[in-house]
Structure formats: C-alpha cells, structure tokens
XYZ file of C-alpha atoms in Angstrom:
269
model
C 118.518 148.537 336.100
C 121.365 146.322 335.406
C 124.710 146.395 337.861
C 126.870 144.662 334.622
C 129.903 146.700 334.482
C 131.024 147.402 331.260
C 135.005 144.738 330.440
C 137.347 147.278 330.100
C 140.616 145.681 328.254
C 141.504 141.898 328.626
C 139.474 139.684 330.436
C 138.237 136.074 331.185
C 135.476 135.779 329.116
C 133.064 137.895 327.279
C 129.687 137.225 326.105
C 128.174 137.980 323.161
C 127.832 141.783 322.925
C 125.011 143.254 320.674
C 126.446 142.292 317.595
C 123.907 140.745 316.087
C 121.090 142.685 313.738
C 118.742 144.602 315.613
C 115.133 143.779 314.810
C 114.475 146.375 312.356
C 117.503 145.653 310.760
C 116.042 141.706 310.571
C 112.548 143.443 309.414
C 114.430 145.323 306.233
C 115.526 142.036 305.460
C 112.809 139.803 305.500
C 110.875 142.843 303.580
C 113.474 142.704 300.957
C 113.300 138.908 300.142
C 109.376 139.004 300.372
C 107.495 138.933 296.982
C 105.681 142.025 295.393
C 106.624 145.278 296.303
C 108.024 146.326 299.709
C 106.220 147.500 302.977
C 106.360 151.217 302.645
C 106.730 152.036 306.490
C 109.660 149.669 306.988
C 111.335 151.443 303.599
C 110.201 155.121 305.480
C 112.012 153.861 308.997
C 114.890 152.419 307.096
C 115.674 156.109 305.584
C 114.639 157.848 308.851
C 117.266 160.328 308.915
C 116.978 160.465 312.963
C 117.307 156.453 312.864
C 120.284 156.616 309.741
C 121.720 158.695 312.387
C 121.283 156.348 315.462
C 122.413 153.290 313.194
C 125.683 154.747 311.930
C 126.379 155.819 315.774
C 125.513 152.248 316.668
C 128.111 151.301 314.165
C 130.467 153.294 315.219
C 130.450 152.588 318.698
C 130.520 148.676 317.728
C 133.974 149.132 315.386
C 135.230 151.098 318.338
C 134.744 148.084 320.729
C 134.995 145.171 318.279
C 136.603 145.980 315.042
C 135.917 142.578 313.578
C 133.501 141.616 314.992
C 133.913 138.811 317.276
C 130.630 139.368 319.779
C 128.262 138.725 316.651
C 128.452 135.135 316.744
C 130.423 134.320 319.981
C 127.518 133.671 321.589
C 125.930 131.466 318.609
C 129.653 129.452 318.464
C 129.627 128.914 322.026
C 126.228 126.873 321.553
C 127.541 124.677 319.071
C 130.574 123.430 320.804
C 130.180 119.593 320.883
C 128.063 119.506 317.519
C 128.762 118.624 314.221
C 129.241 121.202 311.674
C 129.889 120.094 308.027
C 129.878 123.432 306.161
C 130.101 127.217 307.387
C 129.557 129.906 305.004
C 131.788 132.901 305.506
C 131.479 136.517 304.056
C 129.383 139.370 304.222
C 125.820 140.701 303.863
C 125.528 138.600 300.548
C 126.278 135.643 302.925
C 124.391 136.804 306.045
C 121.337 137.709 303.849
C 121.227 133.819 302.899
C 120.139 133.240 305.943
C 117.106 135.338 305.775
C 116.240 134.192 302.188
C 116.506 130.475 302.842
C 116.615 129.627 306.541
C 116.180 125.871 305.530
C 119.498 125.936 303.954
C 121.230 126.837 307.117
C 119.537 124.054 309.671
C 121.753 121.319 311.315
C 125.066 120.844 310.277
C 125.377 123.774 308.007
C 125.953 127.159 309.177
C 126.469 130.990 308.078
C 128.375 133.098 309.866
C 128.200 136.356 307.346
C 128.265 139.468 308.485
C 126.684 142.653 306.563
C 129.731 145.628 305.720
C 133.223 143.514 306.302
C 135.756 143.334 304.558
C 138.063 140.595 303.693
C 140.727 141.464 306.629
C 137.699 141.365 309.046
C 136.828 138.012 307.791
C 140.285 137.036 308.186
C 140.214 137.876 312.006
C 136.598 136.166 312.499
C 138.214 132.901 310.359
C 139.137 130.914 313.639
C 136.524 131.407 316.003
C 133.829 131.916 313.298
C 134.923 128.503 310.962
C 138.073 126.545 312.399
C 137.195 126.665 315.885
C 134.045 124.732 314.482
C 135.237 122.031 313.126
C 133.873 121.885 309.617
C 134.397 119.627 306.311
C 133.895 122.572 304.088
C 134.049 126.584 304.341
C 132.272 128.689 301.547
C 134.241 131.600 301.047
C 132.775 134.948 299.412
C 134.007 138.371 299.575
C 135.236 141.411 298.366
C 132.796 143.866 297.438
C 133.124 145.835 300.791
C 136.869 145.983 300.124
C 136.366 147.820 296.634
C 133.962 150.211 298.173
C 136.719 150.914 301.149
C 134.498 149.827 303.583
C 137.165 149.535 306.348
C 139.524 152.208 304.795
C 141.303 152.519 300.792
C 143.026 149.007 300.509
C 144.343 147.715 297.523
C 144.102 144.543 295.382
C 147.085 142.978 297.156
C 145.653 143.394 300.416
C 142.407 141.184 299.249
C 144.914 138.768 298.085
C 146.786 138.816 300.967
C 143.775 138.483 303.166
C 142.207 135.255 300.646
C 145.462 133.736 300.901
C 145.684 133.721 304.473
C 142.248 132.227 305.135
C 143.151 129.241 302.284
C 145.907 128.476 304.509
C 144.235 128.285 307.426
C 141.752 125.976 305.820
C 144.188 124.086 304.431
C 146.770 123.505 307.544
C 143.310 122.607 309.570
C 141.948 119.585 306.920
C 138.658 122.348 305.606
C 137.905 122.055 301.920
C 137.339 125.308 300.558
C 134.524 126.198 298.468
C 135.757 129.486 296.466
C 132.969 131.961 295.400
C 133.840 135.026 292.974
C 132.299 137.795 293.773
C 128.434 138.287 292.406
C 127.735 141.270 289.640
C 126.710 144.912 291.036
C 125.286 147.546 289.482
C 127.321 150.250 291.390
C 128.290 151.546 295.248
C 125.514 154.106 296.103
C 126.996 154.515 299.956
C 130.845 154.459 298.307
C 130.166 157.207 295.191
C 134.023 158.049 294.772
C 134.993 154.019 293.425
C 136.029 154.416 290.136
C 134.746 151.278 287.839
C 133.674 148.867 290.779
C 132.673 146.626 288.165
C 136.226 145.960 286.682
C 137.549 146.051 290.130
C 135.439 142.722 289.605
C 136.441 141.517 286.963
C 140.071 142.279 288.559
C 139.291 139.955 291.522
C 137.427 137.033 290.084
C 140.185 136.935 287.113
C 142.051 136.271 290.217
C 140.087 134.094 292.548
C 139.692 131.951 289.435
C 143.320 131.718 289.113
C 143.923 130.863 293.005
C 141.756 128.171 292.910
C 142.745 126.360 289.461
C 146.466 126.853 290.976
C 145.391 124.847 294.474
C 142.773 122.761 293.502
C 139.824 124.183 295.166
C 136.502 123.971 294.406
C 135.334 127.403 292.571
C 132.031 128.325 292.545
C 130.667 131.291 290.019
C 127.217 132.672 290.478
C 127.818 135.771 287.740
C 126.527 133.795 284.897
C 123.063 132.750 286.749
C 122.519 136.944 288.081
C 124.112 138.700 285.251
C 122.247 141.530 283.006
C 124.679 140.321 280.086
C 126.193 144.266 281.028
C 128.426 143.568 284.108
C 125.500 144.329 286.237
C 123.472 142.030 288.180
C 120.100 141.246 286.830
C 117.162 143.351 288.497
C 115.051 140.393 288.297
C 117.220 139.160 291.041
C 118.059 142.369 293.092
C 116.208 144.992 294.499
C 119.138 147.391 295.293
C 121.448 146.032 291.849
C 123.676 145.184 294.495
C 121.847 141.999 297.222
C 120.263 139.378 295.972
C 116.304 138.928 296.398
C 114.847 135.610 296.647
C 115.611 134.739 293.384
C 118.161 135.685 293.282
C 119.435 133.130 295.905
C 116.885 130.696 294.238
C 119.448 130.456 291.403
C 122.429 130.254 293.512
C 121.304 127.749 295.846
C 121.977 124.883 293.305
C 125.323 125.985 292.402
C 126.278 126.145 296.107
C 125.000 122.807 296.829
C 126.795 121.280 293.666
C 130.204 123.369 294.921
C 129.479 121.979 298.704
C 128.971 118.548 297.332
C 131.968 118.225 294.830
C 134.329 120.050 298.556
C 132.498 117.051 300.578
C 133.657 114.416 297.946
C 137.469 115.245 298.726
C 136.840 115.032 302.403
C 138.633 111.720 303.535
C-alpha cells in the first residue's frame, strides 16, 4: 500500500497524475484504426454501462483536479527537456488519435500532445507547457469540434476566436510557425444531441480560420476536401463513428500535414 499523500493546493512539484488513456481506452483505439471489422468484446466493454459509468466518474474526478489537463503530458514534457523538438501537434482526440494511427509520424523530433474531449480554452491553458515550453519550429493547430458540442460548457463563436487568437500570439511572440488546420467534416454529435446544425457551425469556423490565417500569413492546412462525402459529412470510407478518422482516413491527411509542416519549416530562419 502506498504512503503518497494526496498535494492538496499549491505545491513544489507534481508528477504526472493519471492523465493519460487508460489501457482500454488505448485498446478502443488501436481496434478502431485496425482493418476489417472491429473486435466485438472491446466494442461490448466500451458500452459496458457499469464501465460508461466508472469512465465518466473517472472524468469527472480528473476535471475536478485538473481542468485542463496539465498531468497528461507533464510527465512526457519533463522527459524531453534538453531535446530537440521541431513540430508539436496540438488539439484534441482527432490529434491524439494520430498517434495511434501512425506512431511513425510522431518519432524524434515531432510530437503530439492531443488530448481526446478539450476544447479550445483547454488547449489554450496546455499551450505553454504542452508546445512553448518545448521549444519547437512549428505547432499544428486543430480544434473546435468539442467547443460546438459544449464540451466544457455553451460557449460561443467569439470565445473560439478568442481562444485561436491567443494561442497565434503566443506562437508568434515565441518565434513558432503555425500550421493552421480547419476543422475536419462530421456527420453529427451523438454524445451532444441538442447542437443545432454542427455542420454549419463548421462552415462558421473554417470561413474563419481561413480568414485568420490569409490575414497573418500562416500556413493553412484543409483536410475537408480529402474526407468529405461531397454532403458536409465526412466520408465513411474514412470514419467509423462519421466523426474520427480511421486509418485512412489519416492516410489521406498525412501528406497534407507534411506539405503544411514543410512549407511552416521553410519560414523558420
């Protein structure tokens, strides 16, 4: 039994603290991304109601303790002090699931620090420690869909431009080139029924994100053309869910990422 007593308020130092996916969560994921159809006992623990339960409680108790998130990666960050880092891709589970569906991507001096469920103002509080604190050339920056389904409360689209904004300046005062990513198609918000029209909500924000970037300079990437169903939606040759990407899914992003990164790189001096 451990003696660890539990940091109560500000202290020292903290370690990393269970924010990180659990293994089943890492199971799902690796399932989802495999070929063919998925493993039926990891889809019946996945909708478990007892383990839904235990999950969301898990959550819960998480937000409670670290609203943004810091103790996901602190750990990982803490590893890589000393070492270069060219690129760091920043958002949510779109970004974190790149991991999963292309590890070789994310080897040496590139690294993803996504996160499944935030929103942009919880990116905006993990943008120090999680992509200026390490140093980079470039930071890929995608997000936007949590905020439309009100993942961290209603919000509005001023907030997300307020939040995008604030994380461009950052980059900016601190030398980063910014890679800019619209957000990717979706076929709806089946845990966020209530949105009205998520898909213009979309087309709202990437009318806009294409505007930000034209107006600064940046480096935009657009991966709508490559997943859309021509409807709004993205293609279900590419999704499982109509919402993440599958392997292919990230099979035809991965070129237009690369070609953003390496455009960003070129303006590095």
């Amino acid at each position: 039994m451990s003696d660890a007593v539990e940091p109560v308020g500000m202290v020292d130092s903290l370690s990393g603290q269970g924010g990180r996916p659990d293994d089943e969560a890492v199971a799902f994921a690796r399932a989802y991304m495999a070929e063919g159809e998925m493993d039926p006992v990891i889809i019946a623990k996945i909708r478990d109601p007892e383990r839904m339960a235990q999950r969301e409680a898990q959550k819960l108790a998480l937000k409670a303790r670290d609203w943004p998130a810091f103790s996901h990666y602190r750990d990982a960050n803490a590893a890589r002090a000393g070492q270069r880092t060219d690129v760091v891709f920043i958002g949510d589970s779109i970004t974190e699931m790149w991991r999963i569906a292309q590890p070789d991507l994310f080897e040496g001096v590139v690294v993803n620090r996504g996160i499944s469920g935030q929103t942009s103002p919880q990116i905006l509080l993990r943008f120090m420690p999680d992509v200026i604190a390490l140093k980079p050339k470039v930071v890929h920056l995608m997000c936007g869909v949590n905020d439309i389904a009100g993942n961290t409360g209603p919000t509005t689209p001023g907030d997300y431009r307020n939040n995008i904004l604030a994380m461009l300046d950052l980059a900016t005062a601190h030398g980063i080139e910014v890679v800019l990513a619209r957000l990717t198609p979706i076929n709806g918000l089946p845990w966020s029924p209530g949105v009205v029209d998520p898909q213009a909500r979309i087309v709202e924000l990437n009318g806009w994100l294409a505007s930000v970037a034209a107006e600064r300079g940046l480096v935009e990437v657009d991966y709508g053309p490559a997943l859309s169903d021509g409807q709004g939606g993205m293609d279900m040759a590419y999704t499982r869910d109509g919402l993440h990407p599958g392997a292919q899914g990230y099979a035809v992003m991965r070129p237009l990422a690369e070609a953003a990164i390496a455009k960003a790189l070129a303006h590095v001096a």
